[in-house]
PDB file of C-alpha atoms in Angstrom:
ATOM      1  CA  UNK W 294       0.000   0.000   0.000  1.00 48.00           C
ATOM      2  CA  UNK W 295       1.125   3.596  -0.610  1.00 43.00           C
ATOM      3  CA  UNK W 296       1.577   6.128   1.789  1.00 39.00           C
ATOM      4  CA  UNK W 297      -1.162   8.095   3.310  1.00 39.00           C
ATOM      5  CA  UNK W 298      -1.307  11.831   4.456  1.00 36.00           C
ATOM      6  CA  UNK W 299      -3.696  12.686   6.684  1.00 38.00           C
ATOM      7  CA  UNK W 300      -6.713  14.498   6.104  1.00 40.00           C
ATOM      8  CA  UNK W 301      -6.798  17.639   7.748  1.00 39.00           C
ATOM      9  CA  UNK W 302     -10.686  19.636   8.195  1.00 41.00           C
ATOM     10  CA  UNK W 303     -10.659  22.221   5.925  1.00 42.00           C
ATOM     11  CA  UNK W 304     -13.322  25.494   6.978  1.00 45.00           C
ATOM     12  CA  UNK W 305     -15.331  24.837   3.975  1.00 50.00           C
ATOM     13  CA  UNK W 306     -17.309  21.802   2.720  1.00 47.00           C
ATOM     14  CA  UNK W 307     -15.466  21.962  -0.364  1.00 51.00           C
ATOM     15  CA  UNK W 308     -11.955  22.468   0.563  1.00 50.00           C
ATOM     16  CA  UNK W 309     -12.851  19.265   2.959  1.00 46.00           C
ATOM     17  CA  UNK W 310     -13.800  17.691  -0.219  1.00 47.00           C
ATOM     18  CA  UNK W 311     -10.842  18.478  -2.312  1.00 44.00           C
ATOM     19  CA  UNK W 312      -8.661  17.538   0.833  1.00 38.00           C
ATOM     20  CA  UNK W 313     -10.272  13.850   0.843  1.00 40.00           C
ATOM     21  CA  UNK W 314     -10.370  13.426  -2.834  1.00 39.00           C
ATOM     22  CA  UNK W 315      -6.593  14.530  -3.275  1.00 34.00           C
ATOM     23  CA  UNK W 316      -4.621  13.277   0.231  1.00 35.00           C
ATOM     24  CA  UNK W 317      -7.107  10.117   0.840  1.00 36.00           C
ATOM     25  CA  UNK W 318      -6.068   6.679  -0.697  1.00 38.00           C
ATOM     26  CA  UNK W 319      -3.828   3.565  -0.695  1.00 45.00           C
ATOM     27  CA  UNK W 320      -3.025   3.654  -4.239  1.00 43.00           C
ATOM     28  CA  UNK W 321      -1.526   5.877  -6.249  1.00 34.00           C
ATOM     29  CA  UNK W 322      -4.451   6.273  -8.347  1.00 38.00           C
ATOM     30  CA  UNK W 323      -6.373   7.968  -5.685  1.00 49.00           C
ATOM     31  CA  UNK W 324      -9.507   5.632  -5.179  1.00 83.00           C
ATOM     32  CA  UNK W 325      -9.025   2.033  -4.303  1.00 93.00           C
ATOM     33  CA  UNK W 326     -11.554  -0.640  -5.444  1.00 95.00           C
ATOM     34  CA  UNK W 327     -12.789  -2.966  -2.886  1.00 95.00           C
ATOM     35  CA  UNK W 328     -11.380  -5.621  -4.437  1.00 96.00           C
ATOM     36  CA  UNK W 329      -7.575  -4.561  -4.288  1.00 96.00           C
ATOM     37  CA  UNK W 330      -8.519  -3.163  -0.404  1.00 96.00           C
ATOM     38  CA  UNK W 331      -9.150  -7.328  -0.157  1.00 96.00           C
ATOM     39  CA  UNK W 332      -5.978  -8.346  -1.755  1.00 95.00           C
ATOM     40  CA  UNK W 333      -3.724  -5.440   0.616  1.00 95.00           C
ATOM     41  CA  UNK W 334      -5.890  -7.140   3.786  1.00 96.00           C
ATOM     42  CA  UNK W 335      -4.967 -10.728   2.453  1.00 96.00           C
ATOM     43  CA  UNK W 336      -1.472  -9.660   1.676  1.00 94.00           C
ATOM     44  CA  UNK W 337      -1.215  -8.045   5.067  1.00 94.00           C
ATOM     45  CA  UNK W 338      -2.569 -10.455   7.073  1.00 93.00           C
ATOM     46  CA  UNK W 339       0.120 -12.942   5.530  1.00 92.00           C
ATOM     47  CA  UNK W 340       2.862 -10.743   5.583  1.00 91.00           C
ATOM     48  CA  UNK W 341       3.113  -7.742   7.922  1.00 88.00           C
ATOM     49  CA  UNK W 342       4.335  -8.068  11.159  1.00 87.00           C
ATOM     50  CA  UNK W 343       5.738  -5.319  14.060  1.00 85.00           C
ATOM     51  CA  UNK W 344       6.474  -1.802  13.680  1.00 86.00           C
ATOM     52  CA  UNK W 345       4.976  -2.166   9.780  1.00 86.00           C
ATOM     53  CA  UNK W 346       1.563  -2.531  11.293  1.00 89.00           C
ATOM     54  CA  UNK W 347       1.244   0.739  12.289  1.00 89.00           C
ATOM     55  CA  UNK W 348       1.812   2.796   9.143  1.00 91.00           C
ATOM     56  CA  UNK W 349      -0.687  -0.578   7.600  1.00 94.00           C
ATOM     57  CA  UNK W 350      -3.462   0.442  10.631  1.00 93.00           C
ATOM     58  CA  UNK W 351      -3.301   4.274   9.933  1.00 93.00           C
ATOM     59  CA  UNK W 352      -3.818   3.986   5.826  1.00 94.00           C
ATOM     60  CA  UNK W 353      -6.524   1.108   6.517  1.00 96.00           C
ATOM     61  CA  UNK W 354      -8.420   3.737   8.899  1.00 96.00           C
ATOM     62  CA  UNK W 355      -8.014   6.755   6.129  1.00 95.00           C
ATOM     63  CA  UNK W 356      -9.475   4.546   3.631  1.00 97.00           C
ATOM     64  CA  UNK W 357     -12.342   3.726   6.506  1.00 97.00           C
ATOM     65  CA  UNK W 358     -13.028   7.515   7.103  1.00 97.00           C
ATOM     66  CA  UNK W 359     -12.975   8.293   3.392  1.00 97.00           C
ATOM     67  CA  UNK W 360     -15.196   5.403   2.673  1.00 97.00           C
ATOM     68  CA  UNK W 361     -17.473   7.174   5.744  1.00 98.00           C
ATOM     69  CA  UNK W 362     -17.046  10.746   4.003  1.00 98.00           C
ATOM     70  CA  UNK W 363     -18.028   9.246   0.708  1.00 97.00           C
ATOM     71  CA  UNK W 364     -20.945   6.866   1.864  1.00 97.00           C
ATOM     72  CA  UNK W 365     -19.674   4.010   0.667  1.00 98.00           C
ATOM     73  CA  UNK W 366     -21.292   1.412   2.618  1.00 97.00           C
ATOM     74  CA  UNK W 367     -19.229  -1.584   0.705  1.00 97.00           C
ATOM     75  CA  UNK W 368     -16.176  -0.627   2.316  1.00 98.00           C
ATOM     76  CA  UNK W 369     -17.291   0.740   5.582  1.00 98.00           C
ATOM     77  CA  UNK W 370     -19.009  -3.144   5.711  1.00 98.00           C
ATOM     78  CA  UNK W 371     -15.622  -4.512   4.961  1.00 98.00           C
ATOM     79  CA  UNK W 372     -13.797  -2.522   7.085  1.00 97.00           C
ATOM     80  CA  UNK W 373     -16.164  -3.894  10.486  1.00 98.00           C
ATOM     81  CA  UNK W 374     -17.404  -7.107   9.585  1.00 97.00           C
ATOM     82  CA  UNK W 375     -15.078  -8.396   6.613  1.00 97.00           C
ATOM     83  CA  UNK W 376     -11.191  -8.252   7.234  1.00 97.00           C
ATOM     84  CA  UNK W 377      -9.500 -11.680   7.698  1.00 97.00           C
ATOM     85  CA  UNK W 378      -9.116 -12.822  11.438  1.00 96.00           C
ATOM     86  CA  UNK W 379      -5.925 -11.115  11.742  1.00 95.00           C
ATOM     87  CA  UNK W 380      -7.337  -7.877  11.870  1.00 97.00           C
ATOM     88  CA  UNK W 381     -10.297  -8.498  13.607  1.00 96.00           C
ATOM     89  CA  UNK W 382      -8.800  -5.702  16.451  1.00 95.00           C
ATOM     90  CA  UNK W 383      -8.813  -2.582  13.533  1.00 97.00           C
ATOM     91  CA  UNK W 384     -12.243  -3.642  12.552  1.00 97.00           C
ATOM     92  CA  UNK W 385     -12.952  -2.710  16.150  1.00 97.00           C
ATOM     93  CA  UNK W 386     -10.822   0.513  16.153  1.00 96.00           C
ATOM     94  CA  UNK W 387     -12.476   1.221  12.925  1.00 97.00           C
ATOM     95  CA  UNK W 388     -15.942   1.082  14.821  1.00 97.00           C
ATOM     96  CA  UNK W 389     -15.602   2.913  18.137  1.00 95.00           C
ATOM     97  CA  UNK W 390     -12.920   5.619  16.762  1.00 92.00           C
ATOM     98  CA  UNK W 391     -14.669   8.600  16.811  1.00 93.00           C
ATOM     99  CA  UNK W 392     -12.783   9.815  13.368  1.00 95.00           C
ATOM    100  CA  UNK W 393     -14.910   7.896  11.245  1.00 96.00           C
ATOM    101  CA  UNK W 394     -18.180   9.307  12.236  1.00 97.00           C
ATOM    102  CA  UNK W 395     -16.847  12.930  12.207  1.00 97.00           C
ATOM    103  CA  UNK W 396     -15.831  12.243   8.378  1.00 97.00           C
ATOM    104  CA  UNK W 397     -19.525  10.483   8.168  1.00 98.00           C
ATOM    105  CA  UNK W 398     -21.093  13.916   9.627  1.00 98.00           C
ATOM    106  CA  UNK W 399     -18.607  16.375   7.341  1.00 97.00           C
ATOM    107  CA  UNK W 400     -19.431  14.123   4.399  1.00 98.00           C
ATOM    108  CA  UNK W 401     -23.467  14.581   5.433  1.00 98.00           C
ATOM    109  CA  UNK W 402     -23.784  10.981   5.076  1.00 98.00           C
ATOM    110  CA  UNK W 403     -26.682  10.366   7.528  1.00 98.00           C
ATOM    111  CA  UNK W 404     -26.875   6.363   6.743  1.00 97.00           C
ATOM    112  CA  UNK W 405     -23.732   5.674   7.742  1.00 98.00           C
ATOM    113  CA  UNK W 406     -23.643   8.241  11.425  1.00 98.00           C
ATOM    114  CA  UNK W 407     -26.651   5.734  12.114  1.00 97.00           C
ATOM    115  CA  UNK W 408     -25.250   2.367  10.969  1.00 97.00           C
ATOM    116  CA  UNK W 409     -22.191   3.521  13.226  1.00 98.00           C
ATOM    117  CA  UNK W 410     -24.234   4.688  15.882  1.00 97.00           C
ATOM    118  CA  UNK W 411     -26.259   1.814  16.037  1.00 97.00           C
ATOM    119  CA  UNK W 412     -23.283  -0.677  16.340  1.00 97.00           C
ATOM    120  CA  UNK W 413     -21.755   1.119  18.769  1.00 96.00           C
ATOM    121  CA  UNK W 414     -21.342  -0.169  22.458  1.00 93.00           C
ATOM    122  CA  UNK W 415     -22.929   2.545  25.233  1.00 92.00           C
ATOM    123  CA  UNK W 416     -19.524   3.573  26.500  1.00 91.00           C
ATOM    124  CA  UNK W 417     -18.092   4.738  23.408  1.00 94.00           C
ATOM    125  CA  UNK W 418     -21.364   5.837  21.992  1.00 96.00           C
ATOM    126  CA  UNK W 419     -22.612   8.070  25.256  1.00 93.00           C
ATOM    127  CA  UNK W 420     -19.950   8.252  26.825  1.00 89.00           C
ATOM    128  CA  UNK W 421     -19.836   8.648  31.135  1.00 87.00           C
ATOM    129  CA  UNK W 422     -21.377  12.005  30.428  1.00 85.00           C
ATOM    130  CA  UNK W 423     -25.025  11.321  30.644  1.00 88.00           C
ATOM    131  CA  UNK W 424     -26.061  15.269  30.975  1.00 89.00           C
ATOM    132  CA  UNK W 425     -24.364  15.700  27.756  1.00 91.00           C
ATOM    133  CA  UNK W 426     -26.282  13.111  26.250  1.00 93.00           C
ATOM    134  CA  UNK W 427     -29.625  14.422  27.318  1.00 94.00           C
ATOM    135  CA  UNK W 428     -28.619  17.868  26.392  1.00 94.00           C
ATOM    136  CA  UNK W 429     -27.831  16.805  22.691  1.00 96.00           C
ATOM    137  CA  UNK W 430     -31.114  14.692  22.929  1.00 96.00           C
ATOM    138  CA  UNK W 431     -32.773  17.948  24.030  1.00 96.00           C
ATOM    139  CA  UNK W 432     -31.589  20.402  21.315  1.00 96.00           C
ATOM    140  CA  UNK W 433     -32.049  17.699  18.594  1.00 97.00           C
ATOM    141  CA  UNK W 434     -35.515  16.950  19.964  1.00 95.00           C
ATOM    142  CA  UNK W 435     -36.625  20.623  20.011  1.00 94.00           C
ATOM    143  CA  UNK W 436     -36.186  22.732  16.919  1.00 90.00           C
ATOM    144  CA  UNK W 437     -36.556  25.592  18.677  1.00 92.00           C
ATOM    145  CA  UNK W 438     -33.325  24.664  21.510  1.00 90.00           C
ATOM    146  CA  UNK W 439     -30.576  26.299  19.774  1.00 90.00           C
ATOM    147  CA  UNK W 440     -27.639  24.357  18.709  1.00 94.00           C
ATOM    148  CA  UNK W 441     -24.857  25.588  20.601  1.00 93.00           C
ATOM    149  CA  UNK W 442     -21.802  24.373  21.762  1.00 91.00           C
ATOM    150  CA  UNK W 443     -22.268  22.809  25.533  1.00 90.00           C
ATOM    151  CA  UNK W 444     -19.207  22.264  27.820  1.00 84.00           C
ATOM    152  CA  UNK W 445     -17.761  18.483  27.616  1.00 79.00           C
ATOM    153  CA  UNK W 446     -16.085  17.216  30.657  1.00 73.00           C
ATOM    154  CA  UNK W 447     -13.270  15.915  30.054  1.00 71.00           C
ATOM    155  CA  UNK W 448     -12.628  13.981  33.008  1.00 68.00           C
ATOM    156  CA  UNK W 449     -15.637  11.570  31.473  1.00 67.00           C
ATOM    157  CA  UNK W 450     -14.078  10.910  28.298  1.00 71.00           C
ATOM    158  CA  UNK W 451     -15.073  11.146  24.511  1.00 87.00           C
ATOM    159  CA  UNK W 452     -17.911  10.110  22.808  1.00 93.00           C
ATOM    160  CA  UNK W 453     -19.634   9.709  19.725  1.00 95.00           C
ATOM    161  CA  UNK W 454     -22.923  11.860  20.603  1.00 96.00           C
ATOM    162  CA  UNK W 455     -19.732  14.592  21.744  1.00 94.00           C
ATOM    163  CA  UNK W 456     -18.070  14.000  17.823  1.00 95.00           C
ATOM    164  CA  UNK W 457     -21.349  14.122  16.166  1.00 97.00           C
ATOM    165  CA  UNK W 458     -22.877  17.210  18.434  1.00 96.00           C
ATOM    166  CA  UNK W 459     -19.089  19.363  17.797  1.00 95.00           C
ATOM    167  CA  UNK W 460     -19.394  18.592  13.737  1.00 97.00           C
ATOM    168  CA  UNK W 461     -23.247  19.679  14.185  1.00 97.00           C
ATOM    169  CA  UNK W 462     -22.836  22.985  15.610  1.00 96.00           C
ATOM    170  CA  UNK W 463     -19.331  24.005  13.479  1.00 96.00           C
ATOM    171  CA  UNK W 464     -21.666  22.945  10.077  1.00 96.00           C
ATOM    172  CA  UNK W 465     -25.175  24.315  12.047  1.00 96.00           C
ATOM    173  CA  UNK W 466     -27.009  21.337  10.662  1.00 97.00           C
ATOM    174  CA  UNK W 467     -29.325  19.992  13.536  1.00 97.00           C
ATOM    175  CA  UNK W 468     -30.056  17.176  11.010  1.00 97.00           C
ATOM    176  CA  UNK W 469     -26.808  15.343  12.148  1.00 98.00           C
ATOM    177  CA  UNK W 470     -28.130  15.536  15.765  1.00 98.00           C
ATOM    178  CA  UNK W 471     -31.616  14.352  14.542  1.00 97.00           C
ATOM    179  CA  UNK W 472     -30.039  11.356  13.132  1.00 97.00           C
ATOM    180  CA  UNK W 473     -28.978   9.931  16.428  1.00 98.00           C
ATOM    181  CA  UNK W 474     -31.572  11.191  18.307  1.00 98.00           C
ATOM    182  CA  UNK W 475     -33.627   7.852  18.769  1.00 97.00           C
ATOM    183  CA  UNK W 476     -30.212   6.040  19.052  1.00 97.00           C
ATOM    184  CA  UNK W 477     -29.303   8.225  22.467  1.00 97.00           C
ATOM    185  CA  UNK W 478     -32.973   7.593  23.773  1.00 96.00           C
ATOM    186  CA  UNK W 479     -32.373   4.145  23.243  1.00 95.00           C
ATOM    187  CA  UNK W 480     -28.951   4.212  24.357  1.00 94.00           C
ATOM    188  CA  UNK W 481     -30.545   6.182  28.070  1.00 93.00           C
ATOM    189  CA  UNK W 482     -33.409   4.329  28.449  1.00 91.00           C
ATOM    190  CA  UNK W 483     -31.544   1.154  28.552  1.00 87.00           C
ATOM    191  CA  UNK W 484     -28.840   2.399  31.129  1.00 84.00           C
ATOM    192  CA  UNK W 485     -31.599   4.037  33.365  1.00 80.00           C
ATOM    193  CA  UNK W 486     -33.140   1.193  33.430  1.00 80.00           C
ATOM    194  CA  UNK W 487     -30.535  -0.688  34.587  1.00 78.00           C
ATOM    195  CA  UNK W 488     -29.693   1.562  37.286  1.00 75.00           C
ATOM    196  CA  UNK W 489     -33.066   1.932  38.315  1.00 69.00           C
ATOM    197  CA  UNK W 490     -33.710   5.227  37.780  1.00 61.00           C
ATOM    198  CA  UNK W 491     -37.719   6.009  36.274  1.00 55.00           C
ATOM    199  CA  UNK W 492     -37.895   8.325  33.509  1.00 51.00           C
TER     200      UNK W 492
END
């Protein structure tokens, strides 16, 4: 596989896109078929051992979050439920890295924020922060709450409702918010119920 660079946010959607499209792939010819991203994985799993896994793992999650930016549910499948056994542990870095869904929310790619949403475990998906949850299940909600920025604590950790909320507000498109709205319900009913506390 080629080398990489990373994909830096850009302030508009179209210098984002220009960034993916020109600093995004494997190959050198800028978009890699699923079929070759098999053959690197097969090739890998064979071959690659130590230090050259990590350059391998950072190009095989650029190619994840440009498959997330693009929509392109083939690879984004791949990536999580397809790599040989070998890599079984980047198909779960893939998932609960909070990269890929901030690339899915730039990219406005609503199918694949909920197919990553949905897959997601509570902890990386909520968070510890449950009044951050509820307050990004409240503006999404109400159309009238204004999307604003709300202060994370850091001392709980990331999340994905945090990555998804931050890319919401900096694009002002409540829509990405919507999309996991029924996901966080879901996500804090369950855990309220299992703590006992009524809603």
């Amino acid at each position: 596989m080629g080398a990489v660079k990373k994909v830096t946010e850009k302030n508009s959607p179209s210098e984002r896109q220009n960034t993916m499209k020109s600093e995004q792939s494997f190959s050198t010819d800028n978009d890699i078929s699923l079929e070759n991203l098999r053959a690197d994985f097969e090739e890998a799993a064979k071959s690659l051992r130590g230090a050259a896994l990590g350059q391998f793992q950072r190009n095989a999650k650029q190619v994840f979050c440009q498959a997330c930016y693009e929509g392109d549910i083939e690879k984004i499948m791949y990536s999580l439920d397809g790599l040989p056994t070998y890599f079984d542990w980047l198909s779960r870095d893939c998932l609960n890295d909070y990269k890929g869904i901030s690339w899915a929310c730039f990219g406005k790619q609503f199918d694949v924020i909920q197919l990553l949403a949905l897959r997601q475990g509570p902890d990386v998906f909520l968070g510890f922060d449950f009044d951050v949850a509820l307050e990004v299940l409240h503006q999404a909600r109400d159309e009238h709450a204004p999307l604003q920025h709300i202060a994370f604590d850091e001392w709980h950790g990331r999340s994905t409702v945090e990555a998804v909320h931050k890319v919401a507000v900096r694009e002002n498109d409540r829509r990405l918010i919507v999309s996991i709205a029924d996901v966080i319900e879901e996500n804090l009913d369950r855990l309220f119920e299992q703590i006992g506390v009524s809603g």
